[in-house]
Amino acid sequence: QKEVEQDPGPLSVPEGAIVSLNCTYSNSAFQYFMWYRQYSRKGPELLMYTYSSGNKEDGRFTAQVDKSSKYISLFIRDSQPSDSATYLCAMRANTGNQFYFGTGTSLTVIP
Amino acid sequence: ETGVTQTPRHLVMGMTNKKSLKCEQHLGHNAMYWYKQSAKKPLELMFVYNFKEQTENNSVPSRFSPECPNSSHLFLHLHTLQPEDSALYLCASSQVVAGDTDTQYFGPGTRLTVL
């Protein structure tokens, strides 16, 4: 079983839609959860960084962590064509610096 | 320069060539990483350096040889590569304090093609 599972998509939505991206994981030791956005031919850039369970909001982006279900989500409100990218989830345990990544979900927002 | 930079951005090499990838971080971090990114696969961690010392080597073939001369610079020396080594090679850095790390910041990557 993979440490982190993420549906690769592709996901295509109209502009203005609410987008939901998800990852599941198997290691209950994971405590830190991240979402990265990666545009074509670029490196991943950090979008959201959360610790343990709960919600975190930043502008149009909301990250949710449900540790009891080992499930994390990223919601994008009022999606824009500029949100078209691959979204990677990542996570790590409480100590150390080993990060585990999902495969990434490819998102296209159609004008 | 800001953040994490990588050179070259693109590299095409034959199987018998020797080349090097360079990474430099301008964030004052003390840990640096090499990842391999292939289509439809999660990022594969290759090497980790903490305070210039290699702490992880995830069963990477010896045709990949890392070098970390100081906490700001990281190299990946390549020799006798195989076509399946073609991928995007990403460098990242983070700040480690008392064995725990903040999140990672990535460079733009080097797109490597092995003919």
GROMACS .gro file of N, CA, C and O in nm, chain B residues 2 18 23 25 33 40 54-55 61 63 65 68 71-72 75-76 86 99 106-107 109 112-115:
model
  100
  113THR      N    1   1.663   3.484  -0.542
  113THR     CA    2   1.586   3.451  -0.424
  113THR      C    3   1.543   3.306  -0.430
  113THR      O    4   1.543   3.245  -0.537
  129LYS      N    5   2.915   1.259  -1.887
  129LYS     CA    6   2.916   1.297  -1.746
  129LYS      C    7   2.873   1.442  -1.737
  129LYS      O    8   2.928   1.527  -1.808
  134CYS      N    9   2.238   2.319  -0.759
  134CYS     CA   10   2.128   2.381  -0.684
  134CYS      C   11   2.188   2.478  -0.583
  134CYS      O   12   2.290   2.448  -0.519
  136GLN      N   13   2.048   2.750  -0.265
  136GLN     CA   14   1.936   2.806  -0.190
  136GLN      C   15   1.980   2.935  -0.122
  136GLN      O   16   2.089   2.943  -0.064
  144TYR      N   17   1.776   1.880  -0.039
  144TYR     CA   18   1.722   1.753  -0.087
  144TYR      C   19   1.729   1.745  -0.239
  144TYR      O   20   1.714   1.847  -0.307
  151LYS      N   21   0.318   1.064  -1.358
  151LYS     CA   22   0.223   0.975  -1.293
  151LYS      C   23   0.280   0.906  -1.168
  151LYS      O   24   0.222   0.808  -1.119
  165GLN      N   25   2.530   1.393   0.459
  165GLN     CA   26   2.426   1.314   0.396
  165GLN      C   27   2.359   1.225   0.500
  165GLN      O   28   2.427   1.149   0.570
  166THR      N   29   2.227   1.237   0.512
  166THR     CA   30   2.154   1.159   0.612
  166THR      C   31   2.058   1.059   0.550
  166THR      O   32   2.006   0.973   0.619
  172PRO      N   33   2.087   0.447  -0.742
  172PRO     CA   34   2.201   0.385  -0.811
  172PRO      C   35   2.325   0.473  -0.806
  172PRO      O   36   2.316   0.597  -0.803
  174ARG      N   37   2.524   0.561  -1.020
  174ARG     CA   38   2.545   0.653  -1.133
  174ARG      C   39   2.499   0.796  -1.099
  174ARG      O   40   2.525   0.890  -1.172
  176SER      N   41   2.559   1.075  -0.808
  176SER     CA   42   2.651   1.102  -0.699
  176SER      C   43   2.631   1.244  -0.648
  176SER      O   44   2.657   1.340  -0.720
  179CYS      N   45   2.766   1.806  -0.145
  179CYS     CA   46   2.715   1.923  -0.073
  179CYS      C   47   2.833   1.994  -0.008
  179CYS      O   48   2.868   1.964   0.106
  182SER      N   49   2.615   2.452   0.313
  182SER     CA   50   2.470   2.440   0.335
  182SER      C   51   2.388   2.514   0.230
  182SER      O   52   2.266   2.502   0.227
  183SER      N   53   2.453   2.591   0.142
  183SER     CA   54   2.379   2.665   0.040
  183SER      C   55   2.383   2.601  -0.098
  183SER      O   56   2.306   2.639  -0.185
  186PHE      N   57   2.501   1.962  -0.538
  186PHE     CA   58   2.524   1.916  -0.675
  186PHE      C   59   2.476   1.772  -0.689
  186PHE      O   60   2.472   1.696  -0.592
  187LEU      N   61   2.441   1.737  -0.811
  187LEU     CA   62   2.412   1.597  -0.843
  187LEU      C   63   2.494   1.562  -0.967
  187LEU      O   64   2.469   1.614  -1.076
  197SER      N   65   1.554   0.966  -1.739
  197SER     CA   66   1.496   1.090  -1.789
  197SER      C   67   1.379   1.129  -1.699
  197SER      O   68   1.288   1.049  -1.675
  210GLY      N   69   1.628   1.847   1.509
  210GLY     CA   70   1.583   1.726   1.441
  210GLY      C   71   1.447   1.737   1.374
  210GLY      O   72   1.402   1.644   1.308
  217PHE      N   73   1.098   2.445  -0.301
  217PHE     CA   74   1.153   2.379  -0.418
  217PHE      C   75   1.211   2.477  -0.519
  217PHE      O   76   1.164   2.591  -0.533
  218GLY      N   77   1.311   2.430  -0.593
  218GLY     CA   78   1.360   2.500  -0.709
  218GLY      C   79   1.274   2.467  -0.831
  218GLY      O   80   1.181   2.386  -0.822
  220GLY      N   81   1.360   2.305  -1.097
  220GLY     CA   82   1.388   2.174  -1.154
  220GLY      C   83   1.479   2.179  -1.275
  220GLY      O   84   1.491   2.283  -1.343
  223LEU      N   85   1.577   1.659  -1.741
  223LEU     CA   86   1.686   1.577  -1.795
  223LEU      C   87   1.632   1.477  -1.895
  223LEU      O   88   1.535   1.406  -1.867
  224THR      N   89   1.694   1.472  -2.010
  224THR     CA   90   1.662   1.371  -2.111
  224THR      C   91   1.789   1.293  -2.142
  224THR      O   92   1.892   1.352  -2.175
  225VAL      N   93   1.780   1.161  -2.128
  225VAL     CA   94   1.895   1.073  -2.156
  225VAL      C   95   1.866   0.998  -2.284
  225VAL      O   96   1.765   0.927  -2.294
  226LEU      N   97   1.953   1.016  -2.381
  226LEU     CA   98   1.932   0.953  -2.512
  226LEU      C   99   2.001   0.818  -2.521
  226LEU      O  100   2.103   0.795  -2.456
   0.00000   0.00000   0.00000
